[in-house]
PDB file of C-alpha atoms in Angstrom:
ATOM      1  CA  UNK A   1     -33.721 155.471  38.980  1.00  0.00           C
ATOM      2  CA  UNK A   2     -31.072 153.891  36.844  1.00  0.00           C
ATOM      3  CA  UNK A   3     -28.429 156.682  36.660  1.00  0.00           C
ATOM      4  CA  UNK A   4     -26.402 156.410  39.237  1.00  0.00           C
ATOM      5  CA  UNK A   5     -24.249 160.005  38.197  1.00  0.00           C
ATOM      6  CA  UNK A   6     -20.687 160.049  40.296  1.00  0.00           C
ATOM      7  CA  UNK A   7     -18.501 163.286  39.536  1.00  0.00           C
ATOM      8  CA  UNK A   8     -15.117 161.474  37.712  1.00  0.00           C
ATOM      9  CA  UNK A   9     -11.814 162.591  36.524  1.00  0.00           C
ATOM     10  CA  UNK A  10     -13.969 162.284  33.137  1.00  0.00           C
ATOM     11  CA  UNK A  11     -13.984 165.636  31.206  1.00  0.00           C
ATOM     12  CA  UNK A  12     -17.512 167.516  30.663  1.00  0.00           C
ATOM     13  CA  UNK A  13     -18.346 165.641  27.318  1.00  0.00           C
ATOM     14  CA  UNK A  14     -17.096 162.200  28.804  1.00  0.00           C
ATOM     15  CA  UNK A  15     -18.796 162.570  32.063  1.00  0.00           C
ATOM     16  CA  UNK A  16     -22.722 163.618  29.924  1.00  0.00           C
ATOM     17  CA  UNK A  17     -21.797 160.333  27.539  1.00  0.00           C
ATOM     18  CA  UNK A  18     -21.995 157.946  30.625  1.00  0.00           C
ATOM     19  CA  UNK A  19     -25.102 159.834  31.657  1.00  0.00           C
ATOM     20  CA  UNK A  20     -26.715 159.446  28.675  1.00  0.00           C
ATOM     21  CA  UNK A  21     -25.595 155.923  28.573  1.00  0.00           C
ATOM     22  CA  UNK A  22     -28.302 155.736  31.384  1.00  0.00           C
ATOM     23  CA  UNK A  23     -31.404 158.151  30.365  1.00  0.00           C
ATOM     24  CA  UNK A  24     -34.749 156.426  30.747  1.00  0.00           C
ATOM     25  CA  UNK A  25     -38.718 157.439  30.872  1.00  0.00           C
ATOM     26  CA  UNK A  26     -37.637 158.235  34.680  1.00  0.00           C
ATOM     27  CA  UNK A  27     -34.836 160.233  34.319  1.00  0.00           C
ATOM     28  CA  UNK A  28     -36.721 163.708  33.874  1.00  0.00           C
ATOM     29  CA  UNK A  29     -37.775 165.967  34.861  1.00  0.00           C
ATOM     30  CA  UNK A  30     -36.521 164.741  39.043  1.00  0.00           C
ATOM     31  CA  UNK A  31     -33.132 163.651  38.438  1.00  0.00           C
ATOM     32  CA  UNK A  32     -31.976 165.113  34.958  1.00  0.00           C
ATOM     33  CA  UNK A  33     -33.135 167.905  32.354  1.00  0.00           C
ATOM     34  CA  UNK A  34     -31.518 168.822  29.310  1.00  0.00           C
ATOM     35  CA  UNK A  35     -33.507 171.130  27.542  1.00  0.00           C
ATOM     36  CA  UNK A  36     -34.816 174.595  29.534  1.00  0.00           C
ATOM     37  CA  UNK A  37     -34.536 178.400  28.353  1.00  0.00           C
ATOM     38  CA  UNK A  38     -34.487 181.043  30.019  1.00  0.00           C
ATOM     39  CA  UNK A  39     -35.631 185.154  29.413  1.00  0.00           C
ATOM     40  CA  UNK A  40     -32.367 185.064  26.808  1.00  0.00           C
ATOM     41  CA  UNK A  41     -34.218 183.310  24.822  1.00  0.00           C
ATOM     42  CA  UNK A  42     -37.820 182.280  24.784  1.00  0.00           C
ATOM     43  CA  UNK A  43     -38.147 181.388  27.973  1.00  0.00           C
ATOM     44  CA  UNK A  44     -39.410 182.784  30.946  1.00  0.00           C
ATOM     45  CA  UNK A  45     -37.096 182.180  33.938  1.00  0.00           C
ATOM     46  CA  UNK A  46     -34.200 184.416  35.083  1.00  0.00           C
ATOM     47  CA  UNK A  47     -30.601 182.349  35.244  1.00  0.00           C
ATOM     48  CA  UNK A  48     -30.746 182.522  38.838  1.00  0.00           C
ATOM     49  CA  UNK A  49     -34.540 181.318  39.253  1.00  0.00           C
ATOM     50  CA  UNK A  50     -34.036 178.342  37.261  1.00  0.00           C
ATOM     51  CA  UNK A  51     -30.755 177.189  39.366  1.00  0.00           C
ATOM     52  CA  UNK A  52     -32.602 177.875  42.443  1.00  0.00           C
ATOM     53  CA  UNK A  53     -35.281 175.664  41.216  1.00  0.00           C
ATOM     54  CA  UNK A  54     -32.597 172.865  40.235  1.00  0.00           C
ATOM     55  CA  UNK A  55     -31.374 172.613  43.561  1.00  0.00           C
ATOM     56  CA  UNK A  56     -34.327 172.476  45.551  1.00  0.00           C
ATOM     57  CA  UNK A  57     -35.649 169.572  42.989  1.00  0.00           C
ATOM     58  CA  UNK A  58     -32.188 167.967  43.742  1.00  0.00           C
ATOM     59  CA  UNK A  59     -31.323 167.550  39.658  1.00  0.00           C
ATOM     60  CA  UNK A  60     -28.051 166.163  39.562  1.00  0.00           C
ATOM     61  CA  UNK A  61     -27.243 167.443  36.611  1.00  0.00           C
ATOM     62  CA  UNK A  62     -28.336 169.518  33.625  1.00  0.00           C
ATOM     63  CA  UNK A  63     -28.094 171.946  30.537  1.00  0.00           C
ATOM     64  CA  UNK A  64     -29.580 175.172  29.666  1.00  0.00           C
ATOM     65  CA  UNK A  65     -30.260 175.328  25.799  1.00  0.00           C
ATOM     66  CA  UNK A  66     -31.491 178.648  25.058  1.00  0.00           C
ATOM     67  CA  UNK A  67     -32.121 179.203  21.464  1.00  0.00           C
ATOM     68  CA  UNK A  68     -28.544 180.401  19.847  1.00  0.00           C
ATOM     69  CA  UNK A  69     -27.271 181.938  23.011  1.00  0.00           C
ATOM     70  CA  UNK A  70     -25.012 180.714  26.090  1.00  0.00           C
ATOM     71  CA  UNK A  71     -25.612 184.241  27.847  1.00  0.00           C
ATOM     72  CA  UNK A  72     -28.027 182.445  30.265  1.00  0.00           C
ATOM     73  CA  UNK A  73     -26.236 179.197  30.676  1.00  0.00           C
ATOM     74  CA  UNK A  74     -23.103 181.920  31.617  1.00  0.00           C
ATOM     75  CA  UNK A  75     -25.206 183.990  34.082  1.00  0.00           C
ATOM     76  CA  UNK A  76     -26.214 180.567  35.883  1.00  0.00           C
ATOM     77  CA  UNK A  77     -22.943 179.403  36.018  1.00  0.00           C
ATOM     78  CA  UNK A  78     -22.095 182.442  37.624  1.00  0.00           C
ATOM     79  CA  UNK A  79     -25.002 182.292  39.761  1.00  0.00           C
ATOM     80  CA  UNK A  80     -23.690 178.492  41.158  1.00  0.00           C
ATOM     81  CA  UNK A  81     -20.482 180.085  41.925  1.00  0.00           C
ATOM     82  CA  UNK A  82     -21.025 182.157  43.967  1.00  0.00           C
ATOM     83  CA  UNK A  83     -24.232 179.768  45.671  1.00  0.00           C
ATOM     84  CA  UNK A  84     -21.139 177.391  46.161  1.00  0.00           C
ATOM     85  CA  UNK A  85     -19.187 179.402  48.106  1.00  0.00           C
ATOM     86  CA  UNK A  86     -22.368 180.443  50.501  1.00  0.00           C
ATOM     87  CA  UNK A  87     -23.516 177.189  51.036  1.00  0.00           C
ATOM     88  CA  UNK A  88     -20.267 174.778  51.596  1.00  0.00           C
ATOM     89  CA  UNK A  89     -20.526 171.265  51.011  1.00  0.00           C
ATOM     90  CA  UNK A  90     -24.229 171.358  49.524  1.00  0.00           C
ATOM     91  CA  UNK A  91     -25.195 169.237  46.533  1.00  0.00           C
ATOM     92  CA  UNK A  92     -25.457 171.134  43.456  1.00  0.00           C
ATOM     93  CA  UNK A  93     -26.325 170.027  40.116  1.00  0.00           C
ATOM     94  CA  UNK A  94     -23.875 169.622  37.443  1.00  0.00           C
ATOM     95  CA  UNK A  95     -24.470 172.269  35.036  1.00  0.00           C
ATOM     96  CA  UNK A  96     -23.156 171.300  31.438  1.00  0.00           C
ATOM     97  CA  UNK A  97     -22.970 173.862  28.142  1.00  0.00           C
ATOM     98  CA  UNK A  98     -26.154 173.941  25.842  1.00  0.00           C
ATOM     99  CA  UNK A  99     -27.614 176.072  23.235  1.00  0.00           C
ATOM    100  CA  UNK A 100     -30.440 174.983  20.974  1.00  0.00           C
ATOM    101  CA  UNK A 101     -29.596 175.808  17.462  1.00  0.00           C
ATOM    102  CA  UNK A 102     -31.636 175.785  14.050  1.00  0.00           C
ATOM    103  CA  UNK A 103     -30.930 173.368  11.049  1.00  0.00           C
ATOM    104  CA  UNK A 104     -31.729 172.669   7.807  1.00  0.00           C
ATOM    105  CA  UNK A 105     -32.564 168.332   7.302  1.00  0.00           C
ATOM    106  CA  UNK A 106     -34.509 166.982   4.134  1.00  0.00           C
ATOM    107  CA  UNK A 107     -36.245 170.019   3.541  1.00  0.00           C
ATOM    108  CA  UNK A 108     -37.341 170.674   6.947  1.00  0.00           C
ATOM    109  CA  UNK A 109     -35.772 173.319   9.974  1.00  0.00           C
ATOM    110  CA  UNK A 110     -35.081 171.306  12.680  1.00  0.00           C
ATOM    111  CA  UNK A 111     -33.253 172.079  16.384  1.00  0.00           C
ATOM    112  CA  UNK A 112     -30.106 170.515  17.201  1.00  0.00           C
ATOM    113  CA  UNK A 113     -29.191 170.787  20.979  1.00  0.00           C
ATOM    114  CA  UNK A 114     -25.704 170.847  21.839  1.00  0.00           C
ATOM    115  CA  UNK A 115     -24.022 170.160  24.641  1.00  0.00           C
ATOM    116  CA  UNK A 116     -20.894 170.185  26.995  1.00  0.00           C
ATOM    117  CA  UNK A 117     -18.817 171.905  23.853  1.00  0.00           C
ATOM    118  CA  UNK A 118     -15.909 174.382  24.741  1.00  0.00           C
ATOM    119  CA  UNK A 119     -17.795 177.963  24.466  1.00  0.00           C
ATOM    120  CA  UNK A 120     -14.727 179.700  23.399  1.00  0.00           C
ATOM    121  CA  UNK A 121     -14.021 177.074  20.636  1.00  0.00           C
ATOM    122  CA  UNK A 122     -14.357 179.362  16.808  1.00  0.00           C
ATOM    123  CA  UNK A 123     -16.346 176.727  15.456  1.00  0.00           C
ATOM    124  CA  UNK A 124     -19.798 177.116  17.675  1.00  0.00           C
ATOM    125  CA  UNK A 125     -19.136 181.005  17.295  1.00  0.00           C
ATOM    126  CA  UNK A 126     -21.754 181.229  14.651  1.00  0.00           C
ATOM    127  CA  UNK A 127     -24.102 179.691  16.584  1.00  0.00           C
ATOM    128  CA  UNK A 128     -24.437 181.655  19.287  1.00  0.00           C
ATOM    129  CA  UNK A 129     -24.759 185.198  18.274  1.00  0.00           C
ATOM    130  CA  UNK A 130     -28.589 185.502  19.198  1.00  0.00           C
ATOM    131  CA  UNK A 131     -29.693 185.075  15.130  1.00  0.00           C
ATOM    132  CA  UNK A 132     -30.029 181.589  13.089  1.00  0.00           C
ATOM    133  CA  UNK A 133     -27.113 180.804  11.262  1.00  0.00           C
ATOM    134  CA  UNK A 134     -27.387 181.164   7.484  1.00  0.00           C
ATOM    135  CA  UNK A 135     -26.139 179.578   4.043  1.00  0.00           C
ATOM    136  CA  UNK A 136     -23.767 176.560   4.260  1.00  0.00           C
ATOM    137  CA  UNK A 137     -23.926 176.988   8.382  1.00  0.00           C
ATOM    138  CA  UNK A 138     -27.343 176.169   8.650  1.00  0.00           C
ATOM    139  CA  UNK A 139     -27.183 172.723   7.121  1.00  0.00           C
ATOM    140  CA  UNK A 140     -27.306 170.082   9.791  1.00  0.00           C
ATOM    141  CA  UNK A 141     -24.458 168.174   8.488  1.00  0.00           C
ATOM    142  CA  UNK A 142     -22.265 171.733   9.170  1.00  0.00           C
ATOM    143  CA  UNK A 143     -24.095 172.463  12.497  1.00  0.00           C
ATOM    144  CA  UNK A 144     -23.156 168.681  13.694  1.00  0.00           C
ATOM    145  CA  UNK A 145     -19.579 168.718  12.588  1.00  0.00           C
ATOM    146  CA  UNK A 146     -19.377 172.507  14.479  1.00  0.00           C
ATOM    147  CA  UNK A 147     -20.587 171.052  17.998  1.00  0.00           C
ATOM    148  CA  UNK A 148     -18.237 168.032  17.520  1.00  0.00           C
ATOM    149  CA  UNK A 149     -15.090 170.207  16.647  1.00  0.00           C
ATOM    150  CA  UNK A 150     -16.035 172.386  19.788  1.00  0.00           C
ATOM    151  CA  UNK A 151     -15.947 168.860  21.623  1.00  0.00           C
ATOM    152  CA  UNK A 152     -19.432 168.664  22.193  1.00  0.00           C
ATOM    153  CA  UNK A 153     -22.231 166.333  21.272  1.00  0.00           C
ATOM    154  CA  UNK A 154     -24.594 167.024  18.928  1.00  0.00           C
ATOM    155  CA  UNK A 155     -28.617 165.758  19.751  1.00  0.00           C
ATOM    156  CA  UNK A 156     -32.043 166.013  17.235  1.00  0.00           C
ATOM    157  CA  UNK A 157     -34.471 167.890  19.645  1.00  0.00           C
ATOM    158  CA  UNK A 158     -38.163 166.584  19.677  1.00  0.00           C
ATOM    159  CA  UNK A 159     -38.165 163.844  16.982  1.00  0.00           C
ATOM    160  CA  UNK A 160     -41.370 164.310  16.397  1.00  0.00           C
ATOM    161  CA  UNK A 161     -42.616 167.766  16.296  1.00  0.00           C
ATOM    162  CA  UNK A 162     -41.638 168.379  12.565  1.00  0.00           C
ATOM    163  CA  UNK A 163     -43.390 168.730   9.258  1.00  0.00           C
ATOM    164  CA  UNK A 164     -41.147 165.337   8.655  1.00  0.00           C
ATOM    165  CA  UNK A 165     -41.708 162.868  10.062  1.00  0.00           C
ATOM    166  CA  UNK A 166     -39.064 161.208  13.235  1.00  0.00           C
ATOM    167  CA  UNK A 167     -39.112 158.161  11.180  1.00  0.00           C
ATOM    168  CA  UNK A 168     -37.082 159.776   8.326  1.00  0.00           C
ATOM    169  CA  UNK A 169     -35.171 162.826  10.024  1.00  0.00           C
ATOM    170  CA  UNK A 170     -33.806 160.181  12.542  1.00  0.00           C
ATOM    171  CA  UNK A 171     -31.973 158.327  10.069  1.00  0.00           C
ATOM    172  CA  UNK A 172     -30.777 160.968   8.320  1.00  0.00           C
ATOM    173  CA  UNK A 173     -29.489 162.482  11.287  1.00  0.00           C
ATOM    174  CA  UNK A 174     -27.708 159.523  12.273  1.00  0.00           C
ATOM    175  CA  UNK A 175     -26.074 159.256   8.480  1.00  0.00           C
ATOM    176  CA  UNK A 176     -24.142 162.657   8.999  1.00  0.00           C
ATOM    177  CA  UNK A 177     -23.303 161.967  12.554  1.00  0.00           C
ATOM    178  CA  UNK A 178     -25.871 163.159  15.138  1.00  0.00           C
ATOM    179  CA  UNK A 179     -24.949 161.602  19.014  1.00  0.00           C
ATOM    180  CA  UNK A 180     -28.437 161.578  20.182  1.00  0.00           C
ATOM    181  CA  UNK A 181     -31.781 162.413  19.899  1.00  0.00           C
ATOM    182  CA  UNK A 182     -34.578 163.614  22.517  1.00  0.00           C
ATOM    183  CA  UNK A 183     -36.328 160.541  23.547  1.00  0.00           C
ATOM    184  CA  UNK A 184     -37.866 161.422  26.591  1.00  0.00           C
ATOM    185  CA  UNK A 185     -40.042 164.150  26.080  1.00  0.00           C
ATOM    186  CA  UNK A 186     -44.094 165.353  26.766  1.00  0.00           C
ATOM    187  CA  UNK A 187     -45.221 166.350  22.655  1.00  0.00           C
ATOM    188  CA  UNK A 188     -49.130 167.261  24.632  1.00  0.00           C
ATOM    189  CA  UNK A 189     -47.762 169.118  27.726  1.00  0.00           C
ATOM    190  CA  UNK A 190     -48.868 166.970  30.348  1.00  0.00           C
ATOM    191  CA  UNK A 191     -49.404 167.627  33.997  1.00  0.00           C
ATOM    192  CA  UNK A 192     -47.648 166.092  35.607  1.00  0.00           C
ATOM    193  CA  UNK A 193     -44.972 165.886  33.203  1.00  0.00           C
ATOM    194  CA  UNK A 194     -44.166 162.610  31.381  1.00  0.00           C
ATOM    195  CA  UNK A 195     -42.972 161.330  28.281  1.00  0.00           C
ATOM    196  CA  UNK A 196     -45.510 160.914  25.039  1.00  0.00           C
ATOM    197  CA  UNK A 197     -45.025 156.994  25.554  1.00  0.00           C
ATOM    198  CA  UNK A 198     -45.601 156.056  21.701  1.00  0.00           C
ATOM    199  CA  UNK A 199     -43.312 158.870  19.913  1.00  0.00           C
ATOM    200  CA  UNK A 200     -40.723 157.889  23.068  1.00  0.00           C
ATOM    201  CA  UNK A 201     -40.982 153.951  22.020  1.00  0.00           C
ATOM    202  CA  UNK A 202     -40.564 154.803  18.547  1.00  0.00           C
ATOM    203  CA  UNK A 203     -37.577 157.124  19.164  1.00  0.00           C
ATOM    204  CA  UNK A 204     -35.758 154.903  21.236  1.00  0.00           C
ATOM    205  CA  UNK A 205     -36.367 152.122  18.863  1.00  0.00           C
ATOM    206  CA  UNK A 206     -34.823 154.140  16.118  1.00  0.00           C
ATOM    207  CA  UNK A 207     -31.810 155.454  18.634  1.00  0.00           C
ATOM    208  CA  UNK A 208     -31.106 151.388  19.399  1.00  0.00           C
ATOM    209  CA  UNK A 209     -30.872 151.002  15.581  1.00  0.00           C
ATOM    210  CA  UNK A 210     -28.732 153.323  14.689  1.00  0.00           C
ATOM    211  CA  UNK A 211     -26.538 153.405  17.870  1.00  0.00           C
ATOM    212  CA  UNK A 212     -27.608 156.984  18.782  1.00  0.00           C
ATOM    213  CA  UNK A 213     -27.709 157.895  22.843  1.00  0.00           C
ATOM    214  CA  UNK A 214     -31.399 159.012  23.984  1.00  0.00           C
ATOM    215  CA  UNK A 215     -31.965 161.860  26.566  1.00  0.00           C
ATOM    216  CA  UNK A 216     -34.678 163.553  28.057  1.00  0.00           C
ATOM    217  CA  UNK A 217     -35.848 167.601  28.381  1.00  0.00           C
ATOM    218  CA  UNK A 218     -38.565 169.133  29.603  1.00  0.00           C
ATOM    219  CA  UNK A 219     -38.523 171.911  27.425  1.00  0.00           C
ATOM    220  CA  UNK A 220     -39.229 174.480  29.457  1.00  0.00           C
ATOM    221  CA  UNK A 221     -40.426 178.202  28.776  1.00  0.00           C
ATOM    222  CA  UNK A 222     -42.196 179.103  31.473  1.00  0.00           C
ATOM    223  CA  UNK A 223     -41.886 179.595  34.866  1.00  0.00           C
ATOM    224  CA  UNK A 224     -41.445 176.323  36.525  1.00  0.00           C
ATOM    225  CA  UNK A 225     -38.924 172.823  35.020  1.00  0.00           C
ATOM    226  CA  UNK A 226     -41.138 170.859  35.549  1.00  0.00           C
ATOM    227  CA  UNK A 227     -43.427 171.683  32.930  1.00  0.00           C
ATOM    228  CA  UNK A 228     -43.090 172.840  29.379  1.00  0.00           C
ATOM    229  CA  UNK A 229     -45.163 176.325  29.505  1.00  0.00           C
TER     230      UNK A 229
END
């Protein structure tokens, strides 16, 4: 494993950039996963499953992206609280902010994941009322600027699973500001999980270019995150 993640002084969003500094084809699903939902969204898992899961994989740290909601991300964090305070000393993953959120790029809806933004902050508000954000707020080039003025960073989910193709939305991501894109992740739903090794070449080829960070996600909607469904 390459990441070698030690808690610092950093703040949230500092602290996930030298993580993602660090993300390779080994970095998910044992070590690091940013992209599961839960039953406030799509997914299947209760809040407090899916940390309990976490931990016993030993993930050191992670982000719940339900699809235009932080209610589950919230309920785990309140979950790990009070886990914390029974168990004393034990290593718990660090548990940054997420929501998955739905954008218009050349033509084509896309998801932008978000992460470690201030939840409080007006200008994710829109995003995460539960609905998809309409009119001017459901450009990309608005949804990216919203994540960033909530301090957050701003990352093109699953490159390649578009009616565009990767090798056009990536650019044009990039050009209005995008931090990252999804390079690590399983487009056939593998078992065991792994990374789709051509679309994960070609996305890290295109994140090198354009100076973009890559991360890694399993995706999941079903009951266990180490799978997809």
């Amino acid at each position: 494993m390459a990441v070698n993640f030690v808690r610092t002084a950093f703040t949230d969003k500092e602290s996930l950039e030298e993580v993602f500094q660090n993300i390779d084809a080994q970095s998910c699903p044992k070590y690091f996963n940013f992209h599961m939902h839960t039953v406030h969204s799509d997914g299947r898992l209760q809040p407090s499953a899916l940390m309990q899961q976490a931990i016993a994989i030993g993930l050191e740290g992670m982000a719940i992206t339900d699809h235009h909601s932080i209610s589950g991300y919230q309920a785990a964090l309140s979950w790990l609280d009070d886990w914390k305070w029974n168990h004393p000393g034990a290593k718990v993953p660090h548990l940054w902010t997420g929501v998955e959120i739905n954008a218009h790029l050349l033509g084509v809806e896309v998801h932008i994941l978000a992460y470690a933004f201030d939840p409080e902050h007006t200008s994710i508000k829109p995003y995460i009322q539960r609905r998809i954000a309409t009119g001017e707020e459901y450009k990309a080039t608005n949804v990216i600027a919203s994540i960033q003025k909530a301090g957050g960073l701003a990352v093109l989910a699953h490159p390649a699973r578009y009616r565009r193709s990767h090798l056009d939305l990536i650019p044009a991501a990039a050009e209005i500001g995008i931090n990252g894109v999804e390079a690590f992740y399983a487009y056939n739903n593998p078992n065991p999980w792994r990374p789709s090794a051509l679309e994960s070449q070609q996305v890290q080829r295109l994140a090198a270019e354009y100076g973009l960070y890559n991360t890694c996600g399993t995706d999941t909607h079903g009951l266990s995150l180490l799978q997809r469904l």
